[in-house]
XYZ file of C-alpha atoms in Angstrom:
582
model
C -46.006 -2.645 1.174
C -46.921 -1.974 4.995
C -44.334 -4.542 6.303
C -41.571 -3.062 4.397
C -39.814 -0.472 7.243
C -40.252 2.893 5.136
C -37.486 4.456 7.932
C -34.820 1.667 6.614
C -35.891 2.348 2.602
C -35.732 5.795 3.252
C -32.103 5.372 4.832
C -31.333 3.088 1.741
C -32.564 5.886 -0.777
C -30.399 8.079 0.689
C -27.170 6.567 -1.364
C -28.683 7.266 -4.941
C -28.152 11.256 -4.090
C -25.151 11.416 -5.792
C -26.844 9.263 -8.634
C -29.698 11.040 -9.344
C -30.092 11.905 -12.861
C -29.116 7.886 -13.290
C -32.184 7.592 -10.965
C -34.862 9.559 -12.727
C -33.864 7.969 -16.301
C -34.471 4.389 -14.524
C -38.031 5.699 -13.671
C -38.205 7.066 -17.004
C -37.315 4.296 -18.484
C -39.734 2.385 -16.169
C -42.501 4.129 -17.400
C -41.720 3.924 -20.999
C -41.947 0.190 -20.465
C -45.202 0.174 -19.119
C -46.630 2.196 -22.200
C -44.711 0.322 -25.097
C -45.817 -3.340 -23.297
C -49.511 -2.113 -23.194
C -49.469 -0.749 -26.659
C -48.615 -4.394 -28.312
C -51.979 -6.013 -27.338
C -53.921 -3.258 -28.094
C -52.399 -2.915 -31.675
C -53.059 -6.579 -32.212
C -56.678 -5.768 -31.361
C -56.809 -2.666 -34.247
C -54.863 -4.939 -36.678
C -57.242 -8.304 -35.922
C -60.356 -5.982 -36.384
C -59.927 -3.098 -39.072
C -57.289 -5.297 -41.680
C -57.422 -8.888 -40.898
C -61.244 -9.496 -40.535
C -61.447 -7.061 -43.923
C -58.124 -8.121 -45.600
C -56.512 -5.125 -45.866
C -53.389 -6.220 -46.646
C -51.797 -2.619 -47.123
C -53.169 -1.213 -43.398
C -52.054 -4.921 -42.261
C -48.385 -3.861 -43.426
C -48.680 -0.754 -41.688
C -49.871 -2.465 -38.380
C -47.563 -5.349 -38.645
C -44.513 -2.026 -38.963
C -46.078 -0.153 -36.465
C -45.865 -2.935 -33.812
C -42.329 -3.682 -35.208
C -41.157 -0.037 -33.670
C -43.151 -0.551 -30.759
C -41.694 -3.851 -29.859
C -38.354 -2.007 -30.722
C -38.427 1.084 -28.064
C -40.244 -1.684 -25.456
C -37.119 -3.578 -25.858
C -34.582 -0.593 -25.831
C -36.816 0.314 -22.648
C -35.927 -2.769 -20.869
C -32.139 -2.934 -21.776
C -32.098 0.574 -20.162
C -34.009 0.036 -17.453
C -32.646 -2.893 -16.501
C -28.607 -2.191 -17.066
C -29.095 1.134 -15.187
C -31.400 -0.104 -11.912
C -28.472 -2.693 -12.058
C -25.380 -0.203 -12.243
C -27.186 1.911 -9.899
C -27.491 -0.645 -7.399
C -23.829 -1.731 -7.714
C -22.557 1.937 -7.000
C -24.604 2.342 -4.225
C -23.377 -1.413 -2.751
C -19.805 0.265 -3.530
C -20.225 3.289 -1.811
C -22.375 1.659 1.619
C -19.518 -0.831 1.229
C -16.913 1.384 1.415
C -18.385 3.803 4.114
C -19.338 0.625 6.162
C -15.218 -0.595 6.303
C -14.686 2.798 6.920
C -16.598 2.702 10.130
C -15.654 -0.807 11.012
C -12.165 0.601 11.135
C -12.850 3.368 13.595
C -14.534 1.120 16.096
C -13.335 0.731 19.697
C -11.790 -2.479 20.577
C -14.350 -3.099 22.577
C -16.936 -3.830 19.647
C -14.404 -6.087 18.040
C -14.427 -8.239 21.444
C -17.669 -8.999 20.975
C -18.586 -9.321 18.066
C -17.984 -12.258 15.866
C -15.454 -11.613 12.599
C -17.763 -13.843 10.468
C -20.804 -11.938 11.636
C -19.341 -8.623 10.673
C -17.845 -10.899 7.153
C -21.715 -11.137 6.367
C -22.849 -7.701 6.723
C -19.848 -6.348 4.707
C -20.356 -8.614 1.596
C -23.455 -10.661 1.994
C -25.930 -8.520 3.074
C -24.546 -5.531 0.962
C -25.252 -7.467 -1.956
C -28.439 -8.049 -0.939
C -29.020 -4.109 -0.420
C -28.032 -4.234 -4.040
C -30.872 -6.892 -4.954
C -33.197 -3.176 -3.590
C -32.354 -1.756 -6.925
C -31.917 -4.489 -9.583
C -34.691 -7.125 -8.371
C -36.907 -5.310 -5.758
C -37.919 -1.472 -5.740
C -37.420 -0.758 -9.262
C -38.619 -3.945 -11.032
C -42.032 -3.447 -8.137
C -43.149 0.487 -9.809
C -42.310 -1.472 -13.239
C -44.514 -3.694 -13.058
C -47.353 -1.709 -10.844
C -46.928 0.918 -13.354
C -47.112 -1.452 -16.118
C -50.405 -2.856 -14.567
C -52.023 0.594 -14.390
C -51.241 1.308 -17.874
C -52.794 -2.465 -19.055
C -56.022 -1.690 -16.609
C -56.585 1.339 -18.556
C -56.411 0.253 -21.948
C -58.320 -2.823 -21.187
C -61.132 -0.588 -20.058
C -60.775 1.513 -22.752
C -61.407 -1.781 -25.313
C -63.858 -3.745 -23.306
C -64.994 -2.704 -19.477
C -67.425 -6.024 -19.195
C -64.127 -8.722 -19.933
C -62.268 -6.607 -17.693
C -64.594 -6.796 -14.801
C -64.365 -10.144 -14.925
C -60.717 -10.242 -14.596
C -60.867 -7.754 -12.051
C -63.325 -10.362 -10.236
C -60.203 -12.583 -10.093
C -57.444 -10.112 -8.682
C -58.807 -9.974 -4.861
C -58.366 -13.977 -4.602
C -54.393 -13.454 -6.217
C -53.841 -10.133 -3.913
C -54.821 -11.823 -1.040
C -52.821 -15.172 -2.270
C -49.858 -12.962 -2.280
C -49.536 -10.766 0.807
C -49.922 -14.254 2.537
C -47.267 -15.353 0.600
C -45.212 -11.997 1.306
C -45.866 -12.568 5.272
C -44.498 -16.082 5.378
C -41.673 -15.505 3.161
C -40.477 -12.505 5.074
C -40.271 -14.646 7.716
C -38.552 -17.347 5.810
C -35.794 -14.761 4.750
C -35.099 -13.431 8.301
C -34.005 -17.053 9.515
C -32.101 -17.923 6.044
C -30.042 -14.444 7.477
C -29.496 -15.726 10.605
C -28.488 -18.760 9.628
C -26.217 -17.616 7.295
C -24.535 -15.419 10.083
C -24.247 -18.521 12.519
C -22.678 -20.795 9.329
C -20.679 -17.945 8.376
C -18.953 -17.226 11.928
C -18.548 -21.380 12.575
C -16.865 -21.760 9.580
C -14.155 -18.626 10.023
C -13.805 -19.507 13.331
C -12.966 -23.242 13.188
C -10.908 -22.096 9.905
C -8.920 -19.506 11.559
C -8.202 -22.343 14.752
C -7.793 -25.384 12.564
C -4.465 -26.069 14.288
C -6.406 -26.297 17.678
C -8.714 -28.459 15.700
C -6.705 -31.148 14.596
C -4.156 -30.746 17.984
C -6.493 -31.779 20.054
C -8.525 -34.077 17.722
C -11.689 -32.296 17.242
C -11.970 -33.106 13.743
C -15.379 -34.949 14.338
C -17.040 -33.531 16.805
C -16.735 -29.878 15.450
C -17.890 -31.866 12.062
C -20.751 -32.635 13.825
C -20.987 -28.848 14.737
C -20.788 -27.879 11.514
C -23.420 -30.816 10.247
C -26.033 -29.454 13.051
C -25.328 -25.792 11.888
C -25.684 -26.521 7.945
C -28.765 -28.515 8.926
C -30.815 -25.391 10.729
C -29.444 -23.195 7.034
C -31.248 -25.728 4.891
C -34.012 -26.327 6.656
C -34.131 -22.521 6.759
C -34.104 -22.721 2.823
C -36.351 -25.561 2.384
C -39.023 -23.387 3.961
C -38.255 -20.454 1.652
C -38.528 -23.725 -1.478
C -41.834 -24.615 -0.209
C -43.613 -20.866 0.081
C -42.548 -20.828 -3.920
C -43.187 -23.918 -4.629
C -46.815 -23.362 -3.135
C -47.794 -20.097 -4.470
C -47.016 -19.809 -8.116
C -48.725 -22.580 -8.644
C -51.552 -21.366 -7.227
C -51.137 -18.356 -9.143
C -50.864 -19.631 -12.540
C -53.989 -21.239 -12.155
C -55.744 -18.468 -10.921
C -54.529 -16.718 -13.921
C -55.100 -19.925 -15.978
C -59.045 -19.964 -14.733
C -59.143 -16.198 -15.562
C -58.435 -16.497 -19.134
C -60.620 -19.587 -19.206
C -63.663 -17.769 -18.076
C -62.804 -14.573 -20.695
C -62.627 -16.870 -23.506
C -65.766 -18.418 -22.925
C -67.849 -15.403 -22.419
C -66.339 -13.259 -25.037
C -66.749 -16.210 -27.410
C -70.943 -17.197 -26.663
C -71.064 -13.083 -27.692
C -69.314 -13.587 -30.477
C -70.866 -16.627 -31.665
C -74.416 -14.797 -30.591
C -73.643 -11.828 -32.779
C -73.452 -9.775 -30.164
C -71.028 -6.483 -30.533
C -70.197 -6.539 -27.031
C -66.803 -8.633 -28.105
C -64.539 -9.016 -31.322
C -61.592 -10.725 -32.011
C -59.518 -8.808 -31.807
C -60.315 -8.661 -28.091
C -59.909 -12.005 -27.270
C -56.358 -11.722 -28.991
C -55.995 -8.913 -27.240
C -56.697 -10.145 -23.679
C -55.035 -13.197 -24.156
C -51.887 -11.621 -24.219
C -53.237 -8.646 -21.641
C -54.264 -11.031 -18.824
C -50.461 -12.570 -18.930
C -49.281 -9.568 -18.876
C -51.353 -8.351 -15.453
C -51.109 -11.866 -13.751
C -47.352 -12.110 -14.326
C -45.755 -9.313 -12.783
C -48.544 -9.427 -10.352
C -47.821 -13.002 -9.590
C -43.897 -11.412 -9.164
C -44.758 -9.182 -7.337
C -44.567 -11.401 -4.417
C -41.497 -12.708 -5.760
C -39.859 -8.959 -6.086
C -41.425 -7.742 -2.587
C -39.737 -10.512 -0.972
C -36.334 -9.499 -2.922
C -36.730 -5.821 -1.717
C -37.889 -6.962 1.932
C -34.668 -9.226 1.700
C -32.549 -6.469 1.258
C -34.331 -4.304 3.610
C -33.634 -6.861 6.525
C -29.993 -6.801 5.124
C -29.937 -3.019 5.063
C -31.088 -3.007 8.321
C -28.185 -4.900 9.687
C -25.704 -2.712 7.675
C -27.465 0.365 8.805
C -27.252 -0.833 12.330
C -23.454 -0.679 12.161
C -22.795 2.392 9.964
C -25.521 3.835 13.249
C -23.274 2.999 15.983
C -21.328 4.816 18.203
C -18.873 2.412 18.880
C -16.427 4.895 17.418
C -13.464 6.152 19.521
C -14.290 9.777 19.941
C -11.827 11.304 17.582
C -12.587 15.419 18.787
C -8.765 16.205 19.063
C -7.805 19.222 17.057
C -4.062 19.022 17.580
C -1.961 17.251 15.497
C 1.217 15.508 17.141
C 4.274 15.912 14.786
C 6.984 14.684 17.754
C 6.915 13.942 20.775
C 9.591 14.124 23.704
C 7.900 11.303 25.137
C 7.258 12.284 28.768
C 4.343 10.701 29.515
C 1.568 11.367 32.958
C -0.814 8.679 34.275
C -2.951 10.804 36.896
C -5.414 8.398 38.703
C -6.613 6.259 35.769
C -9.672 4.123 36.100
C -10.704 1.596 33.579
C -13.195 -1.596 32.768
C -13.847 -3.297 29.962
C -17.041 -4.879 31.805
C -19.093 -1.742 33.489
C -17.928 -1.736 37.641
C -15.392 -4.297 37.053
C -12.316 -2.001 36.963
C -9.203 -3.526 35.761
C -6.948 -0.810 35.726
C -7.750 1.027 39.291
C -6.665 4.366 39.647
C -2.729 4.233 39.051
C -0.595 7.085 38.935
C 2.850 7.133 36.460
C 5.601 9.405 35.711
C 7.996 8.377 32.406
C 10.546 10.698 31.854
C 11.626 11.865 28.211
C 13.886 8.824 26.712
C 13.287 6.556 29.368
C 12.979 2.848 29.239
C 10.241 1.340 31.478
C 9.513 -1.917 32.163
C 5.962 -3.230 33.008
C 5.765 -6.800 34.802
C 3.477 -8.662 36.763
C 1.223 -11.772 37.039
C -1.239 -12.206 34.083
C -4.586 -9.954 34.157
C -2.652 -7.992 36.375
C -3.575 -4.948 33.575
C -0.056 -4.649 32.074
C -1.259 -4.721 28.377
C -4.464 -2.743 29.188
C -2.174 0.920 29.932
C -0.703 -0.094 26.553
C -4.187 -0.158 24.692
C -5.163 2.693 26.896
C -2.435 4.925 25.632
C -3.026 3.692 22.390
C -7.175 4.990 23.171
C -8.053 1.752 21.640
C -10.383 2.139 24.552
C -11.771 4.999 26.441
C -10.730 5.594 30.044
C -13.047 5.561 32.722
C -11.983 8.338 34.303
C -8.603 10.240 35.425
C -6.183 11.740 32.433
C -3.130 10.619 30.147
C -1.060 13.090 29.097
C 2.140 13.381 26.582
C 4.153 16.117 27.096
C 1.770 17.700 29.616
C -0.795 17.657 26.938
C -4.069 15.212 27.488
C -4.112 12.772 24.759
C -7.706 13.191 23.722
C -6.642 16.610 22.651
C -4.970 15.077 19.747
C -6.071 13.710 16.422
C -5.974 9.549 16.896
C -4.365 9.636 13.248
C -1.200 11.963 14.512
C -1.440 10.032 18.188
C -1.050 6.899 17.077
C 1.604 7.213 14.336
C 3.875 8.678 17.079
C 3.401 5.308 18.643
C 4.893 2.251 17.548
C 3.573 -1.011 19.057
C 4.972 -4.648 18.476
C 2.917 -7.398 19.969
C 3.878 -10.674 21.289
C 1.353 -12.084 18.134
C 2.928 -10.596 15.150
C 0.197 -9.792 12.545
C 1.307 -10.578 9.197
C -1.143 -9.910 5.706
C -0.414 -11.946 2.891
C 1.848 -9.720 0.704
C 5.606 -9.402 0.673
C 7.691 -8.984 3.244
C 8.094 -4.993 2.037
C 4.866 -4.482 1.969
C 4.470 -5.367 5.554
C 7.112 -3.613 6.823
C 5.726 -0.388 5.352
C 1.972 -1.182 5.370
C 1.904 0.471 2.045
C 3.131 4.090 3.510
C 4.373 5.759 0.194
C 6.493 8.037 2.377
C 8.808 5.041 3.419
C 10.996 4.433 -0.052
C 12.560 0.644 -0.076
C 16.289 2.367 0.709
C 15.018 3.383 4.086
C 13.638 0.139 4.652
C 17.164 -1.973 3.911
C 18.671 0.842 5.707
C 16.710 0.028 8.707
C 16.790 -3.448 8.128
C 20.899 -3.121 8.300
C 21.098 -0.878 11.537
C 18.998 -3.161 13.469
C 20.891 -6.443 12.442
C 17.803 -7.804 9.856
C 18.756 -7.438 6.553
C 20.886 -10.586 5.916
C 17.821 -12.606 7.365
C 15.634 -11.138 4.651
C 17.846 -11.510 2.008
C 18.148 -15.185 2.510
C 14.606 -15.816 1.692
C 13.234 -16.783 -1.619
C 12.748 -12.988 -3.313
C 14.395 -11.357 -0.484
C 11.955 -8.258 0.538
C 9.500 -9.310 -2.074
C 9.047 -12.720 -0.422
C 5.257 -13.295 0.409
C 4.570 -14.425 3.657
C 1.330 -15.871 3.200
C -2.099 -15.202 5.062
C -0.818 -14.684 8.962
C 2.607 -14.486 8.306
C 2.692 -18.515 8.344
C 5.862 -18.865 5.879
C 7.818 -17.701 8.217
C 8.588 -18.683 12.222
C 7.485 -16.858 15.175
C 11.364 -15.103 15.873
C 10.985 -14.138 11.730
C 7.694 -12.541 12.464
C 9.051 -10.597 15.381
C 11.793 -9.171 13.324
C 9.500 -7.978 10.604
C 7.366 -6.514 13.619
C 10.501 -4.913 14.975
C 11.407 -3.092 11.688
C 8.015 -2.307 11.050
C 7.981 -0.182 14.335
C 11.494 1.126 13.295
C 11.082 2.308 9.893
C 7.898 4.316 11.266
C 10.309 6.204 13.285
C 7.961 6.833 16.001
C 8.275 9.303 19.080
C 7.357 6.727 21.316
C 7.890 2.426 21.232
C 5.917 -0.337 22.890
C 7.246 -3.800 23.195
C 4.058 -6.078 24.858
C 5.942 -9.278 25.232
C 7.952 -9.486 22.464
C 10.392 -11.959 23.281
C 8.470 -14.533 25.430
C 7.844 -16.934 23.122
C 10.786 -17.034 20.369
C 14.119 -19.100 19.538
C 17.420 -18.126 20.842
C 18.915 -17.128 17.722
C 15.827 -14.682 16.996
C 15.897 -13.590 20.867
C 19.743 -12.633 20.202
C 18.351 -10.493 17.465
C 15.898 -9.157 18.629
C 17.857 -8.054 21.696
C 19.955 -6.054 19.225
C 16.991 -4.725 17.686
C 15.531 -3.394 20.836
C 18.824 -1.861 22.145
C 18.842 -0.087 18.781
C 14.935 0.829 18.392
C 14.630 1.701 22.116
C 17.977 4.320 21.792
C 17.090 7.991 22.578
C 13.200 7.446 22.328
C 10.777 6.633 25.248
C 9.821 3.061 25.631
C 7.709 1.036 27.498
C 8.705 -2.783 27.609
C 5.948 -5.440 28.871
C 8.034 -8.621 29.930
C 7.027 -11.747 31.309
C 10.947 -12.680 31.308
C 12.406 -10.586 33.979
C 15.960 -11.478 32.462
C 15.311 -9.121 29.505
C 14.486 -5.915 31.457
C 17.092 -5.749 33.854
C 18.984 -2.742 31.971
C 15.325 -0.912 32.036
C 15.380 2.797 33.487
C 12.842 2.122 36.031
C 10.952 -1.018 36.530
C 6.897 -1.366 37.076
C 5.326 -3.544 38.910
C 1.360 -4.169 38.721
C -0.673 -6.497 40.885
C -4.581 -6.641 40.268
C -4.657 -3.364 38.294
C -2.398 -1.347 40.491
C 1.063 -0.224 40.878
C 2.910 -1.873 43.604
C 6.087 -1.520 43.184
C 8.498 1.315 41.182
C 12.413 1.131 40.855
C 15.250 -0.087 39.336
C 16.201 -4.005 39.525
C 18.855 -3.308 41.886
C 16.614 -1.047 43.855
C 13.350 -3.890 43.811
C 15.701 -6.897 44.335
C 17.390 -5.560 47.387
C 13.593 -4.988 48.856
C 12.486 -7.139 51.652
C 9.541 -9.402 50.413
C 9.304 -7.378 47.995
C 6.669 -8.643 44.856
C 9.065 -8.066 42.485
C 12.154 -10.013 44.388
C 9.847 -12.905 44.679
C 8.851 -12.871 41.533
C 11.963 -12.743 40.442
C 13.838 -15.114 42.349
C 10.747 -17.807 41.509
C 11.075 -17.071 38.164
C 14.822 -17.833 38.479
C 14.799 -20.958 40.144
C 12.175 -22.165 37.657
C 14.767 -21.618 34.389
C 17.241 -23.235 36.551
């Protein structure tokens, strides 16, 4: 038990707090068990040797009852102990499950760029089910059966010390069979997880990008990919096949020898008239030595379960550790906004002293429409995120309404801000359900409402089901310019105190970029909004106009006032962009 990390079980333990009475009556039940399985051999013992050998057939009835019950309560004993260690385990999975997606959800964006989704896919379901394995194959099902072999120890001494020395004489060769066992395996079980991982993020990955894939015609070589990967996971296995497939073997003729060697000697006493053995104890240990080699021999098998799930656990515990949270220590809670928003000198990097964003100053008045343009990676849709704190600034302040936005809770922040992206994220539900994201303050009337003022709702009623139309996983029943008019309600309906458009027309039909032109003179009216365009066309009507070169500002003005500026970044840009569409 010295490889198992008693910091990580401890951790794991932790979860059956709010479980505990289920807890104790598992150990009860564990140790009931033990007793009832010992007390069969050594009735068969009493019953060979006071009523068989002297037919007695009225104490032989009694016996032959009494080891009835007894088998009765064992077998109650392991129902119980098994359904509860296994119900037990399953709440805890649910509750680590649970508090692990919590945590997940609270990360910075920062985690999420680099770590792999089918890496994070393993840890919530696979290796949570094998924290699970802890309770219904490992810890509980190890003190059963070392509390089991206590008990047998002790009545075998109690019947016959000299037959159980020399099983004793046998145990050192299986212990030490076993913990080398137990080392190899654990090893065996840390590459299966590994591999799994790696399998597990190819296979989401190249899922998620099929249409890449098959674009560009890497249909065999990322076959071959996936043939290397799948190779390295069952070699893994076939290592974890051939540690088994070695030692209980080896074990069951250890055991095999052991009961050899007992019948033997207990039978030259008998057959010498000694006293030293009966019959009954040969019965007796027959059935005693399977009992002691067998859960010894699983031991090894149930160690490596509960070391399993401690690797697992440790990967789980890892992320329910980390403080890759966004620092959520606002007290106030932001009901409305006017929308005047303060950029004072704001530093940021996603990679440490490579600043992307480098100290820019910005001034939005209250119901203003800004526009943000400039070459790509010039840090346009980093002040979005930024103001969004789906990262943390490196230095310098953001305010809203003079007040700094860490000040306020990122629950109330964030619902005041509506953002729709250039890729519209779409879950596979119905068209209603997206729109609201489940909100049970948004009734379906408000939603058709919306729908109607921004120009929407015949769209959705031509489709199969109207609002109750599933889109499918991504959105992919429905075009680009469809997805961008879901996005664009979605952003309405949540009436928010402040609206972010991060290219939301670059990349759409004309018919959907007509509506969508409606919808954003209608979303954008008498609320503060921030536009990020890569088609200077659409922002000409904007308030005041941004312009960002290598993480600065550059330029500031209206269109009139930047195109009338000598060489100025935004004319040329313009004018370039201009002669291109031409």
């Amino acid at each position: 038990m010295k490889a198992i990390k008693s910091t990580s079980l401890k951790k794991v333990l932790k979860f059956t707090k709010p479980y505990r009475a289920r807890y104790n009556a598992v150990i009860f039940f564990a140790i009931s068990l033990s007793l009832f399985a010992a007390l069969r051999p050594y009735l068969l013992k009493r019953t060979v040797d006071e009523y068989i050998s002297p037919k007695d057939e009225t104490g032989l009835l009694y016996y032959i009852i009494a080891m009835g019950a007894v088998l009765m309560l064992e077998v109650a004993s392991q129902f119980y102990f098994v359904y509860w260690a296994n119900w037990l385990g399953q709440d805890i999975v649910k509750d680590i499950r649970e508090k692990l997606f919590s945590q997940i959800s609270r990360f910075k964006m920062k985690f999420f760029d680099n770590e792999p989704v089918g890496k994070l896919v393993t840890r919530t379901v696979f290796d949570i089910e094998s924290i699970a394995r802890i309770f219904s194959q490992g810890l509980f099902m190890i003190i059963s059966d070392l509390l089991k072999m206590i008990v047998i120890l002790g009545f075998m001494f109690y019947m016959n010390w000299k037959l159980t020395f020399i099983v004793l004489l046998a145990m050192p060769v299986l212990l030490y069979a076993t913990r080398i066992f137990q080392i190899k395996m654990k090893a065996a079980f840390e590459e299966v997880r590994a591999q799994i991982s790696n399998l597990n993020t190819f296979v989401q990955e190249r899922l998620t990008g099929m249409k890449i894939v098959q674009l560009f015609n890497r249909e065999k070589i990322e076959y071959e990919k996936f043939k290397d990967i799948n190779r390295k996971h069952n070699k893994a296995w076939l290592k974890n096949i051939l540690y088994n497939s070695i030692f209980f073997p080896i074990a069951d003729i250890i055991s095999s020898i052991t009961l050899g060697v007992i019948i033997w000697y207990g039978g030259l006493n008998i057959l010498n008239g000694d006293n030293i053995t009966t019959f009954g104890d040969l019965f007796a240990y027959t059935m005693f030595i399977s009992m002691l080699f067998n859960p010894l021999r699983q031991i090894a098998d149930k160690f490596n379960e509960l070391q399993m799930g401690i690797i697992a656990s440790d990967r789980v515990l890892e992320l329910l550790d980390s403080e890759m949270k966004i620092q959520d220590a606002g007290t106030l809670t932001a009901t409305h906004f006017k929308g005047n928003l303060n950029f004072k000198d704001v530093r940021f990097s996603y990679i440490e002293e490579e600043e992307v964003i480098k100290g820019i100053n910005l001034d939005v008045k209250e119901g203003e429409t800004i526009a943000i343009v400039g070459a790509t990676g010039a840090g346009k849709s980093t002040i979005i995120n930024l103001l969004n704190r789906f990262y943390e600034i490196d230095s310098g302040t953001i305010c809203i309404d003079g007040t700094n936005i860490n000040e306020f809770t990122l629950e109330s922040l964030r619902k005041q801000i509506a953002v729709v992206l250039q890729d519209v994220f779409l879950f596979a539900d119905t068209i209603y359900n997206n729109i609201t994201l489940d909100d049970p303050n948004i009734t379906r009337e408000q939603v058709i409402t919306a729908a109607k003022n921004i120009g929407v709702h015949n769209f959705i009623m031509s489709l199969p089901n109207g609002y109750d139309y599933n889109v499918k996983e991504r959105g992919v029943m429905l075009s680009s310019g469809q997805r961008q008019l879901i996005a664009f309600l979605r952003a309405y309906v949540s009436n928010p105190s402040i609206l972010i458009l991060d290219e939301a027309t670059s990349s759409i039909d004309t018919y959907s970029e007509e509506l969508i032109q409606n919808a954003t003179d209608t979303i954008t009216q008498g609320r503060t909004s921030i536009v990020i365009a890569h088609r200077l066309a659409t922002i000409i009507n904007a308030d005041k106009i941004i312009v960002m070169d290598k993480g600065k500002i550059v330029e500031a003005g209206s269109h009139y006032e930047l195109i009338n500026k000598d060489e100025g970044y935004y004319k040329n840009l313009y004018y370039s962009q201009f002669a291109v569409e031409s």
